[in-house]
Amino acid sequence: MEALTELAMDLRWSWNHCSDELWRRLDPELWALTHHPNVVLQTVAQDKLARALSDSDFRQLLDRLVQANRQARAEPAWFQGKYPQAPLTCVAYFCMEFMLSEALPIYSGGLGNVAGDQLKAASDLGVPVVGVGLLYQHGYFRQLIDRNGAQQALYPYNDPGQLPVTPVRQPNGELLRLEIALPGSSVWLRAWQVQVGRQRLYLLDSNDAANIPVHRGITSELYGGNPELRLKQEIVLGLGGWRLLDALGIKPEVCHLNEGHAAFALLERARGFMKGTGNPFVVALAATRPGNLFTTHTAVASGFDIFPPALVEQYLGGYANEALGLSMRELLALGRKDPADAGESFNMAYLAIRGSGAVNAVSRLHGQVSRHIFAPLFPRRPEDEVPVGYVTNGVHMPTWDSAAADKLWTEACGKCRWLGTSATIAADLREVSDERLWAMRSASRKSLVEYAREGIGRQMAAVGAEPAAIARTQARLDPGVMTLGFARRFASYKRPNLLLHDPDRLLSILNHPSRPTQLILAGKAHPADQAGQALIQEWTQFIGRSDGTAPVFFLADYDMLLAERLVQGVDVWINTPRRPWEASGTSGMKVLVNGGINVSELDGWWAEAYAPEVGWALGDGQEHDDDSTWDAIEANDLYDKLEREVIPEFFARTEKGVPTAWVARMRESMARLTPRFSATRTVREYTEQHYLPAARAYQAHLADNGAGARKLIDG
């Protein structure tokens, strides 16, 4: 039982699928529904568990898996091999959300995806990173599509007893609890630990019995509530998160803010330096700043978290004066474009920039956008010299590849291909035959169709559909036809309804007599985003009006498991954001490892990835604002490309049934782009371009109680 629990509580199982068979043997039905080892372990009947543990084959498999897991955590990796004497012992990685597995639903979308994938890649590479986030009682909402095709938001409770988390305890066994003073009453925070391969993720929650009800709800929902709740969440994440590390004796050289939500951690880090050295805040901030890194994901200035000055004073006035020795005017100046403007709101991104030694965007194009956004903070510099670089995002390929794709990659490139040690991935992949690549693609599409049939069946039954109608809908999903995929947050700037610009033309393309094509959609709109919800309903009503003639399917409750299945199975991934509002985008990166092809706007990562040999581009590479005329032009361009290029190439087959031109494009996309947009490459860049230099600079500023920082201030 201890061995089973050890495996279940290490989220390495979410990307290393060696233990899947173990959980499947215990309860195949529950495993298929949840992909959650801890739930399987807690739910399986005791007599069934006893029989499994008494079976020698099961025990041998369990022993092998435990030993392999322990060995993977202990053996040196890329970082230890390349930087054995590195000054870097710990990076504290703060984020509002982490997408690690559907078994830990504390994520919404892209930001959490980046955080989770980078934490996993850091584990693979041996880069010493510890994550800091929040454990939400409800997380992000779950989605139901009702009889009218409208989104309904549900908020099931995240029971810590069923999550892959363990309480953090002090050496004497007592629960570790932290106190943060808020107006009227302190808030007590509980701490939880998540094992992510080599790494640990620490999560704070306020649902402590000692708290007043309003404080217990601080960590209730991700991205829910009003600005006051958001400010309290960010105080808990920033101040509470840094205090947790201090309580655990963890002393990071580098603090990495994945977005500005946790920027208060920089204040608390400076406070710790003040306490240890006796320096004032201005010196402490100068001394700690070189060890701080801020990654911005926002492509429009209005997207940053901003708070009214009175609200900041209400919640941080005492902290500023008593802990930092600052007046409110001085504290608010750190988060203002114009420090002297008493009426300007407090911007968390501005605080993050002023408290960080380096700032980076998440794609090359986003770097240009971010330099423009932040230029007012650097009035003496030309815009192209604003100190904002970029590290383009990547995705954790072992998390997102299908079983069929993993088998193909392993045959071609070996099991260690994503561990930072293989330089021949592209060349090895180019040696794979057309027939082998096409067999993988066909198997992955078939798996998606089977999964979608089950999901559609449950979805329709939940709103009272007749069995015959369910069966007809399921039968329309065809594993032998081209499958287009579109799944993401439904927000106006992502233009999820660009394909619906001309519904009749879309139907004619999908229902072509000799080139049949199907479209699978998924996505959520924030409960407060009425426009986004209307976009979902436009699709569901279009599907309903077609009387069964539209091979279009909307899968409800877009979560990580559904995302995995979609990116593994679709032939074409469509992405239609309004340039340049997609800072990076990662959904299209996930299809690369599975042989999917991108048809995407020249925005975010695709603006630097696109070449005619690997996919198709939409747009002219220019910005057109919110222009309905241009939307119509791009919609027609998308129809033309699908009708005249994409779909015909897919159906141009040899006598053996292999589309050679399509497979050539697949091969080039996989070989050229998969290594380049892997989280392995991203984390290596962060390590070499930011973490190691930041650690050296931070240690230099610590010398002689911050003498270097004092000299900078005095100079």
XYZ file of C-alpha atoms in Angstrom:
715
model
C 0.000 0.000 0.000
C 2.851 2.378 0.759
C 4.324 1.692 -2.676
C 0.986 2.268 -4.402
C 0.485 5.503 -2.489
C 3.994 6.675 -3.375
C 3.269 6.178 -7.071
C -0.186 7.755 -6.897
C 1.064 10.882 -5.126
C 3.894 11.636 -7.566
C 2.480 13.400 -10.608
C 5.248 11.947 -12.735
C 2.591 9.397 -13.689
C 0.823 12.188 -15.614
C 3.555 12.200 -18.266
C 5.341 8.911 -17.729
C 2.571 6.443 -18.497
C 4.364 3.304 -17.320
C 2.031 3.016 -14.320
C -1.211 3.358 -16.321
C -1.557 -0.422 -16.549
C -1.311 -0.678 -12.758
C -4.323 1.572 -12.158
C -6.209 0.030 -15.064
C -5.877 -3.391 -13.457
C -7.305 -2.124 -10.191
C -10.402 -0.473 -11.713
C -10.490 -0.116 -15.516
C -13.806 1.752 -15.587
C -12.886 4.315 -12.927
C -9.427 4.801 -14.443
C -10.954 5.470 -17.874
C -13.312 8.053 -16.366
C -10.927 9.887 -14.067
C -7.282 9.168 -14.964
C -6.736 9.812 -11.266
C -4.636 7.171 -9.415
C -5.444 8.534 -5.971
C -9.189 8.236 -6.584
C -8.731 4.705 -7.933
C -6.693 3.782 -4.874
C -9.230 5.245 -2.459
C -12.288 3.859 -4.230
C -11.321 0.310 -5.219
C -12.888 -2.425 -3.065
C -10.576 -3.720 -0.354
C -10.954 -7.353 -1.393
C -10.064 -6.448 -4.986
C -7.034 -4.506 -3.779
C -5.963 -7.421 -1.577
C -6.207 -9.822 -4.515
C -4.113 -7.520 -6.665
C -1.436 -7.163 -3.991
C -1.281 -10.919 -3.570
C -0.770 -11.447 -7.315
C 2.920 -11.942 -8.069
C 2.752 -10.304 -11.522
C 1.059 -7.229 -10.058
C 3.604 -7.039 -7.226
C 6.529 -7.348 -9.625
C 5.119 -4.584 -11.811
C 4.600 -2.399 -8.738
C 8.138 -3.012 -7.482
C 9.643 -2.187 -10.884
C 7.668 1.036 -11.132
C 8.588 2.228 -7.646
C 12.266 1.539 -8.215
C 12.182 3.272 -11.620
C 10.433 6.293 -10.082
C 12.972 6.605 -7.295
C 15.860 6.184 -9.703
C 14.473 8.867 -12.030
C 14.346 11.329 -9.119
C 17.829 10.493 -7.853
C 20.001 10.193 -10.947
C 21.819 13.252 -12.353
C 20.146 15.006 -15.280
C 21.073 17.638 -17.876
C 21.567 20.452 -15.336
C 23.770 18.428 -13.012
C 25.854 17.223 -15.934
C 26.358 20.602 -17.573
C 26.544 22.851 -14.494
C 27.964 20.757 -11.652
C 29.334 23.828 -9.816
C 26.414 26.163 -10.550
C 25.636 29.000 -8.122
C 21.965 28.095 -8.590
C 20.404 25.869 -5.921
C 16.758 26.935 -6.135
C 14.342 28.857 -8.351
C 11.034 29.803 -6.708
C 8.443 29.744 -9.508
C 5.270 31.654 -8.576
C 2.061 31.337 -10.581
C -1.653 31.816 -10.003
C -2.425 28.446 -11.621
C -0.651 25.198 -12.484
C -1.976 22.753 -15.081
C -0.328 19.462 -14.183
C -3.134 16.928 -14.476
C -6.905 16.690 -14.551
C -6.445 15.057 -11.126
C -5.474 18.483 -9.710
C -8.019 20.954 -11.170
C -6.444 24.259 -10.123
C -6.000 25.662 -13.628
C -7.912 27.627 -16.224
C -5.870 27.550 -19.412
C -2.770 28.948 -21.060
C -0.979 30.468 -18.059
C -1.408 27.304 -16.010
C -0.423 25.201 -19.002
C 2.887 27.066 -19.270
C 3.542 26.774 -15.525
C 2.744 23.070 -15.367
C 4.715 22.153 -18.476
C 7.754 24.137 -17.350
C 7.690 22.512 -13.911
C 7.613 19.076 -15.562
C 10.421 19.981 -17.963
C 12.486 21.308 -15.052
C 12.006 17.917 -13.409
C 13.173 16.109 -16.551
C 16.225 18.367 -16.868
C 17.094 18.446 -13.171
C 16.821 22.253 -12.942
C 16.186 23.039 -9.235
C 12.749 24.657 -9.317
C 10.103 24.774 -6.595
C 6.581 25.888 -7.532
C 4.365 28.153 -5.405
C 0.629 28.548 -6.016
C -2.830 28.347 -4.462
C -5.080 25.377 -3.729
C -8.581 26.462 -4.741
C -11.646 24.958 -3.106
C -13.439 25.027 -6.444
C -10.767 25.882 -8.969
C -12.017 27.034 -12.343
C -15.621 26.277 -13.222
C -16.830 23.106 -14.926
C -18.992 23.507 -17.999
C -22.391 22.095 -18.904
C -24.075 22.819 -22.254
C -27.830 22.910 -21.616
C -30.770 22.053 -23.903
C -30.571 25.493 -25.508
C -26.878 25.136 -26.262
C -25.946 27.663 -23.589
C -23.039 27.338 -21.173
C -23.839 26.678 -17.522
C -21.105 27.021 -14.892
C -20.709 24.408 -12.157
C -18.363 24.551 -9.155
C -17.656 21.122 -7.666
C -15.603 21.043 -4.474
C -11.936 20.085 -4.581
C -11.654 17.693 -1.651
C -7.987 17.724 -0.548
C -8.438 14.144 0.653
C -8.939 13.019 -2.941
C -6.317 15.235 -4.544
C -2.651 14.286 -5.048
C -1.605 16.684 -2.261
C -0.230 16.120 1.229
C -0.332 18.597 4.119
C 2.938 20.296 4.991
C 3.923 19.595 8.583
C 6.506 20.971 10.945
C 9.255 18.684 12.318
C 7.107 17.921 15.382
C 4.236 16.732 13.168
C 2.088 19.814 13.646
C 0.437 21.268 10.536
C 2.342 24.214 9.135
C 0.097 27.277 9.212
C 0.984 30.837 8.247
C -0.600 34.075 9.422
C -1.139 37.180 7.322
C -2.656 40.292 8.877
C -5.647 41.646 6.955
C -7.961 44.483 8.016
C -10.032 43.436 11.011
C -8.692 39.908 11.319
C -5.711 37.789 10.408
C -6.031 35.041 7.823
C -4.509 31.643 8.541
C -3.129 29.719 5.605
C -2.679 25.977 5.296
C 0.125 24.586 3.164
C 0.069 21.567 0.847
C 2.763 19.779 -1.085
C 2.572 18.210 -4.552
C 5.324 15.906 -5.818
C 6.062 16.553 -9.493
C 8.855 14.145 -10.336
C 12.024 15.707 -8.901
C 10.213 18.933 -8.057
C 7.822 20.092 -5.396
C 4.897 22.431 -5.789
C 3.618 24.161 -2.656
C 0.038 25.358 -2.518
C -1.608 27.652 0.029
C -5.279 27.723 0.936
C -7.328 29.829 3.342
C -10.067 27.296 4.111
C -8.933 27.011 7.719
C -11.462 26.625 10.523
C -9.806 29.453 12.463
C -10.658 31.978 9.742
C -13.778 34.075 9.511
C -16.047 32.987 6.620
C -14.999 35.764 4.246
C -11.351 34.783 4.675
C -12.049 31.086 4.218
C -13.323 31.989 0.775
C -10.174 33.830 -0.374
C -8.962 30.719 -2.186
C -12.443 29.645 -3.254
C -12.272 30.188 -7.024
C -9.647 30.795 -9.678
C -10.278 34.121 -11.467
C -13.599 34.582 -9.703
C -15.038 37.385 -7.583
C -14.396 41.109 -7.545
C -11.144 43.154 -7.431
C -11.104 42.978 -3.636
C -11.057 39.169 -3.666
C -8.399 39.168 -6.387
C -6.205 41.524 -4.339
C -6.517 39.273 -1.293
C -5.625 36.225 -3.395
C -2.529 37.970 -4.695
C -1.499 39.000 -1.186
C -1.847 35.372 -0.091
C 0.124 34.126 -3.099
C 2.900 36.736 -2.926
C 3.388 37.467 0.772
C 2.167 34.074 1.958
C 4.126 32.182 -0.680
C 7.448 33.795 0.200
C 6.813 33.330 3.927
C 6.093 29.659 3.301
C 9.460 29.209 1.608
C 11.110 30.968 4.531
C 9.289 28.744 7.035
C 10.496 25.663 5.147
C 14.077 26.897 5.122
C 14.066 27.224 1.329
C 16.288 30.100 0.212
C 15.969 30.654 -3.551
C 18.566 32.634 -5.436
C 15.957 33.314 -8.122
C 12.316 34.317 -7.831
C 10.470 33.785 -11.137
C 7.071 35.485 -11.427
C 4.970 33.832 -14.119
C 2.779 36.899 -14.660
C 2.412 39.753 -12.191
C -0.145 38.182 -9.865
C 2.536 37.234 -7.316
C 4.505 40.495 -7.451
C 3.986 41.097 -3.733
C 6.524 38.297 -3.211
C 9.196 40.798 -4.267
C 8.201 43.080 -1.377
C 8.347 40.212 1.091
C 11.723 39.117 -0.246
C 13.027 42.647 0.271
C 11.550 42.680 3.774
C 13.489 39.536 4.614
C 16.701 41.223 3.451
C 15.875 44.282 5.559
C 15.342 42.095 8.599
C 18.591 40.200 8.097
C 20.853 43.154 7.316
C 19.243 46.227 8.854
C 19.123 48.009 5.494
C 16.189 50.233 4.482
C 13.710 49.090 1.850
C 15.293 50.989 -1.046
C 18.597 49.176 -0.485
C 16.879 45.839 0.105
C 14.981 46.110 -3.175
C 18.153 47.040 -5.050
C 19.967 44.073 -3.476
C 17.277 41.489 -4.220
C 16.141 42.827 -7.608
C 18.869 41.039 -9.639
C 17.514 37.691 -8.426
C 13.979 38.388 -9.634
C 12.596 37.543 -13.081
C 9.216 38.687 -14.398
C 7.547 36.901 -17.326
C 4.647 38.797 -18.866
C 1.952 36.976 -20.841
C -0.298 39.954 -21.530
C -0.598 41.430 -25.020
C -2.801 44.442 -24.177
C -2.265 47.026 -21.456
C -5.814 46.563 -20.155
C -5.060 42.924 -19.375
C -2.903 43.595 -16.303
C -4.277 43.406 -12.783
C -4.879 46.925 -11.513
C -6.330 47.982 -8.155
C -7.765 51.263 -6.841
C -5.335 53.088 -4.527
C -7.838 53.075 -1.665
C -8.138 49.276 -1.863
C -4.359 48.843 -1.814
C -4.114 51.186 1.166
C -6.873 49.295 2.989
C -5.098 45.956 2.696
C -1.413 46.909 2.546
C -1.184 50.247 4.365
C -0.120 48.673 7.647
C 2.293 46.291 5.942
C 3.930 49.122 3.992
C 4.449 51.279 7.058
C 5.302 48.689 9.704
C 7.102 45.983 7.687
C 8.711 48.004 4.882
C 9.056 51.451 6.433
C 7.249 52.992 3.445
C 4.490 55.545 3.219
C 1.497 54.659 1.074
C 2.642 57.206 -1.473
C 5.974 55.373 -1.766
C 4.361 51.950 -2.021
C 1.800 53.060 -4.619
C 4.567 54.709 -6.676
C 6.040 51.240 -7.300
C 2.881 50.258 -9.184
C 2.236 53.446 -11.129
C 3.363 54.636 -14.545
C 3.649 58.141 -13.105
C 4.740 57.797 -9.471
C 3.572 61.343 -8.765
C -0.008 60.792 -10.016
C -2.060 60.265 -6.848
C -5.121 59.265 -8.853
C -3.465 56.484 -10.893
C -4.374 52.900 -10.080
C -1.851 50.343 -8.817
C -0.596 48.045 -11.599
C 0.869 44.670 -10.559
C 2.926 44.438 -13.757
C 4.590 47.776 -13.008
C 5.478 46.534 -9.520
C 6.898 43.349 -11.037
C 9.036 45.318 -13.511
C 10.376 47.720 -10.892
C 11.236 44.822 -8.616
C 12.871 42.533 -11.192
C 16.315 42.396 -12.693
C 14.988 41.034 -15.982
C 11.675 40.992 -17.840
C 10.716 38.687 -20.692
C 7.814 38.155 -23.033
C 6.734 34.726 -24.309
C 7.333 34.958 -28.073
C 9.370 37.109 -30.428
C 6.319 39.090 -31.566
C 5.098 39.428 -27.984
C 8.480 40.916 -27.107
C 7.822 43.726 -29.594
C 4.293 44.209 -28.243
C 5.526 44.253 -24.634
C 8.251 46.798 -25.342
C 5.556 49.066 -26.749
C 3.280 48.518 -23.735
C 6.020 49.190 -21.176
C 7.750 52.026 -23.057
C 6.120 54.721 -20.841
C 8.033 53.286 -17.866
C 11.302 54.011 -19.702
C 10.735 57.492 -21.205
C 14.428 58.103 -21.932
C 14.834 54.992 -24.077
C 13.796 54.368 -27.682
C 11.074 51.740 -27.816
C 13.337 49.080 -29.299
C 15.701 49.521 -26.324
C 13.050 48.991 -23.635
C 14.552 46.168 -21.500
C 12.079 43.395 -22.303
C 13.429 40.270 -23.966
C 11.616 37.093 -24.864
C 11.723 33.354 -24.284
C 9.200 31.680 -26.545
C 6.984 29.194 -24.742
C 7.140 25.479 -25.393
C 5.043 22.519 -24.288
C 6.001 19.383 -22.389
C 5.909 16.858 -25.215
C 5.642 13.691 -23.051
C 2.464 15.110 -21.515
C 0.739 15.732 -24.823
C 1.792 12.879 -27.110
C -0.518 9.943 -27.836
C 0.458 6.349 -27.152
C 0.881 5.795 -30.884
C 3.041 8.915 -31.252
C 5.165 8.009 -28.243
C 5.827 4.581 -29.727
C 6.876 6.085 -33.066
C 9.155 8.694 -31.466
C 10.728 6.068 -29.217
C 11.471 3.815 -32.183
C 12.999 6.724 -34.100
C 14.734 8.761 -31.396
C 14.867 6.757 -28.154
C 13.255 7.232 -24.751
C 15.558 10.061 -23.647
C 14.733 12.376 -26.542
C 13.234 15.155 -24.385
C 15.849 15.081 -21.615
C 18.096 17.688 -23.185
C 20.754 15.258 -24.350
C 19.722 14.334 -27.905
C 20.937 16.495 -30.786
C 19.714 14.220 -33.577
C 15.936 14.345 -33.087
C 15.192 16.063 -36.398
C 17.496 13.834 -38.445
C 16.175 10.661 -36.787
C 12.545 11.614 -37.361
C 13.163 12.349 -41.035
C 14.172 8.686 -41.484
C 10.677 7.416 -40.560
C 8.768 6.011 -43.529
C 5.589 7.478 -44.963
C 3.663 4.315 -44.096
C 4.781 4.382 -40.456
C 3.878 8.048 -40.012
C 0.475 7.595 -41.624
C -0.283 4.540 -39.487
C 0.432 6.576 -36.351
C -1.783 9.428 -37.532
C -4.658 7.080 -38.389
C -4.456 5.279 -35.039
C -4.462 8.559 -33.114
C -7.467 9.867 -35.056
C -9.379 6.643 -34.403
C -8.661 6.935 -30.674
C -9.983 10.506 -30.635
C -13.174 9.517 -32.435
C -13.825 6.722 -29.923
C -13.276 9.142 -27.050
C -15.477 11.819 -28.656
C -18.305 9.334 -29.220
C -18.327 8.458 -25.537
C -18.177 12.102 -24.502
C -20.941 13.184 -26.866
C -23.097 10.322 -25.637
C -22.770 11.313 -21.976
C -23.203 14.981 -22.833
C -26.426 14.465 -24.782
C -27.875 12.021 -22.260
C -27.288 14.539 -19.454
C -29.719 16.996 -21.085
C -32.341 14.387 -21.936
C -31.584 13.479 -25.560
C -33.285 10.351 -26.923
C -31.068 7.258 -27.337
C -31.740 7.180 -31.081
C -30.592 10.794 -31.474
C -27.467 10.052 -29.466
C -26.668 7.024 -31.626
C -27.115 9.045 -34.840
C -24.773 11.759 -33.594
C -22.158 9.246 -32.490
C -22.329 7.486 -35.847
C -21.537 10.733 -37.679
C -18.106 10.818 -36.027
C -15.925 9.014 -38.541
C -12.338 7.817 -37.890
C -11.632 7.715 -41.628
C -12.185 11.366 -42.551
C -10.098 14.483 -42.118
C -10.581 15.883 -38.613
C -10.232 19.582 -37.866
C -9.857 20.771 -34.283
C -10.549 24.102 -32.609
C -10.386 24.340 -28.815
C -9.490 27.229 -26.523
C -11.006 29.867 -24.277
C -13.960 31.469 -26.051
C -13.089 35.155 -26.023
C -13.857 37.710 -28.705
C -10.211 38.403 -29.606
C -9.641 34.706 -30.355
C -12.401 34.910 -33.015
C -13.669 31.372 -32.384
C -16.539 31.973 -34.794
C -14.491 33.052 -37.795
C -15.337 29.691 -39.386
C -19.029 30.578 -39.029
C -18.710 33.745 -41.111
C -20.454 31.940 -43.996
C -22.266 28.897 -42.524
C -23.405 27.582 -45.906
C -19.892 27.633 -47.301
C -18.587 25.870 -44.195
C -21.186 23.129 -44.650
C -20.306 22.722 -48.304
C -16.628 22.309 -47.425
C -17.291 19.762 -44.678
C -19.860 17.804 -46.687
C -17.852 17.535 -49.910
C -18.914 14.212 -51.520
C -15.387 12.890 -52.122
C -13.474 14.774 -49.407
C -15.574 14.503 -46.209
C -14.289 16.468 -43.237
C -15.388 16.804 -39.612
C -14.822 19.559 -37.062
C -14.505 18.994 -33.309
C -14.762 22.027 -31.040
C -14.342 22.647 -27.324
C -13.842 25.617 -25.056
C -15.122 27.653 -22.145
C -16.033 31.309 -21.784
C -15.485 33.011 -18.440
C -18.804 33.129 -16.499
C -18.642 36.932 -16.554
C -17.937 37.069 -20.305
C -21.374 37.232 -21.888
C -19.938 37.865 -25.359
C -17.798 34.735 -25.104
C -20.767 32.663 -23.973
C -22.773 33.966 -26.920
C -20.039 32.699 -29.255
C -20.389 29.205 -27.790
C -24.148 29.295 -28.214
C -23.779 30.430 -31.827
C -21.878 27.202 -32.535
C -24.238 24.943 -30.617
C -27.264 26.487 -32.322
C -25.612 26.075 -35.725
C -25.101 22.384 -34.935
C -28.728 22.074 -33.824
C -30.139 23.844 -36.887
C -28.302 21.547 -39.281
C -30.659 18.610 -38.516
C -27.771 16.208 -38.418
C -26.159 17.324 -41.671
C -23.257 19.238 -40.093
C -20.302 17.039 -39.129
C -19.538 19.491 -36.326
C -19.310 18.420 -32.683
C -18.950 20.550 -29.563
C -17.438 18.655 -26.633
C -18.364 20.213 -23.308
C -16.214 20.838 -20.226
C -12.878 21.546 -21.881
C -10.249 20.345 -19.383
C -6.752 18.932 -19.582
C -7.863 15.374 -20.383
C -10.071 16.570 -23.244
C -7.265 18.831 -24.488
C -4.879 15.855 -24.534
C -7.266 13.755 -26.599
C -7.956 16.537 -29.076
C -4.351 17.488 -29.775
C -3.454 13.812 -30.108
C -6.171 12.994 -32.609
C -6.860 15.936 -34.922
C -5.258 16.210 -38.353
C -5.456 20.014 -38.477
C -5.417 22.527 -35.648
C -7.096 25.839 -36.462
C -6.227 29.027 -34.599
C -7.750 32.405 -35.453
C -6.742 35.093 -32.912
C -6.742 38.759 -33.782
C -3.081 39.677 -34.192
C -1.181 40.643 -32.013
C -3.364 39.641 -29.065
C -2.122 36.046 -28.781
C 0.999 36.511 -26.651
C 2.266 33.046 -27.487
C -0.410 30.373 -27.654
C 0.496 26.778 -26.827
C -2.443 24.736 -28.106
C -1.017 24.495 -31.624
C 2.374 23.419 -30.260
C 0.760 20.320 -28.733
C -0.325 18.865 -32.063
C 3.242 18.924 -33.405
C 4.412 15.828 -31.554
C 1.315 13.953 -32.776
C 1.720 14.796 -36.450
C -1.035 17.415 -36.505
C -0.719 20.364 -38.901
C -1.350 24.000 -37.959
C -3.533 26.391 -39.934
C -3.101 29.527 -37.892
C -2.989 33.285 -37.774
C 0.521 34.742 -37.987
C 0.465 35.622 -34.306
C 2.260 34.480 -31.171
C 4.507 31.449 -31.640
C 3.251 30.729 -35.176
C 4.638 34.077 -36.385
C 8.152 32.688 -35.784
C 7.388 29.020 -36.535
C 5.563 29.238 -39.858
C 7.125 28.077 -43.104
C 5.234 26.768 -46.152
C 6.672 23.274 -45.630
C 5.146 22.821 -42.150
C 1.618 24.259 -42.297
C -0.546 27.139 -43.446
C -0.707 30.792 -42.375
C -3.666 33.137 -42.111
C -3.437 36.898 -42.370
C -0.835 39.231 -43.799
C 1.340 39.564 -40.712
C -0.037 43.032 -39.948
C -2.337 44.457 -37.262
C -5.873 45.430 -38.262
C -7.465 46.138 -34.869
C -11.115 45.183 -34.420
C -12.014 45.450 -38.097
C -15.040 43.440 -39.231
C -14.084 43.972 -42.873
C -10.714 42.354 -42.277
C -12.395 39.536 -40.332
C -14.443 38.795 -43.437
C -11.311 38.793 -45.608
C -9.560 36.351 -43.284
C -12.635 34.113 -43.018
C -12.735 33.788 -46.793
C -8.984 33.176 -46.837
C -9.496 30.355 -44.328
C -12.295 28.822 -46.432
C -10.129 29.072 -49.558
C -7.151 27.394 -47.928
C -9.266 24.558 -46.537
C -11.128 24.056 -49.803
C -8.263 24.395 -52.279
C -5.122 23.362 -50.406
C -5.500 21.684 -47.014
C -8.286 19.171 -47.614
C -7.297 18.208 -51.198
C -3.734 17.470 -50.070
C -5.038 15.210 -47.293
C -7.118 13.180 -49.757
C -4.501 12.906 -52.525
C -3.562 9.249 -51.897
C -1.247 6.685 -53.416
C -2.396 3.201 -54.367
C -1.549 2.150 -50.808
C -3.811 4.866 -49.430
C -1.012 7.131 -48.166
C -1.209 10.916 -48.810
C 2.474 11.436 -49.588
C 2.450 15.248 -49.794
C 0.513 15.442 -46.517
C 2.870 13.019 -44.796
C 5.874 14.985 -46.047
C 4.403 18.094 -44.400
C 3.743 16.094 -41.219
C 7.304 14.823 -41.128
C 8.805 18.269 -41.623
C 6.546 19.812 -38.987
C 7.441 17.101 -36.482
C 11.164 17.155 -37.221
C 11.620 20.905 -37.450
C 9.152 22.315 -34.940
C 8.711 19.765 -32.161
C 12.207 20.187 -30.632
C 12.065 23.937 -31.154
C 8.746 24.393 -29.339
C 9.346 21.895 -26.576
C 9.339 23.016 -22.934
C 12.753 21.342 -22.747
C 14.155 24.089 -24.983
C 12.235 26.767 -23.066
C 13.513 25.712 -19.637
C 17.067 25.391 -20.929
C 16.839 28.963 -22.247
C 15.455 30.231 -18.942
C 18.249 28.430 -17.103
C 21.094 29.691 -19.258
C 19.815 33.160 -20.149
C 18.144 34.082 -16.850
C 18.419 31.727 -13.866
C 22.201 31.282 -13.806
C 23.044 34.969 -14.485
C 20.410 36.056 -11.941
C 21.825 33.719 -9.284
C 25.339 35.100 -9.803
C 24.159 38.717 -9.735
C 22.036 38.137 -6.641
C 24.901 36.547 -4.725
C 27.172 39.418 -5.710
C 24.657 41.921 -4.333
C 24.353 39.968 -1.089
C 28.045 40.357 -0.362
C 28.974 42.501 2.620
C 25.356 43.001 3.697
C 24.379 44.547 0.390
C 27.276 46.966 0.090
C 27.010 46.867 -3.700
C 23.320 47.777 -3.549
C 24.010 50.627 -1.136
C 26.673 51.933 -3.490
C 24.191 51.868 -6.376
C 21.649 53.791 -4.331
C 24.151 56.320 -3.034
C 25.863 56.677 -6.416
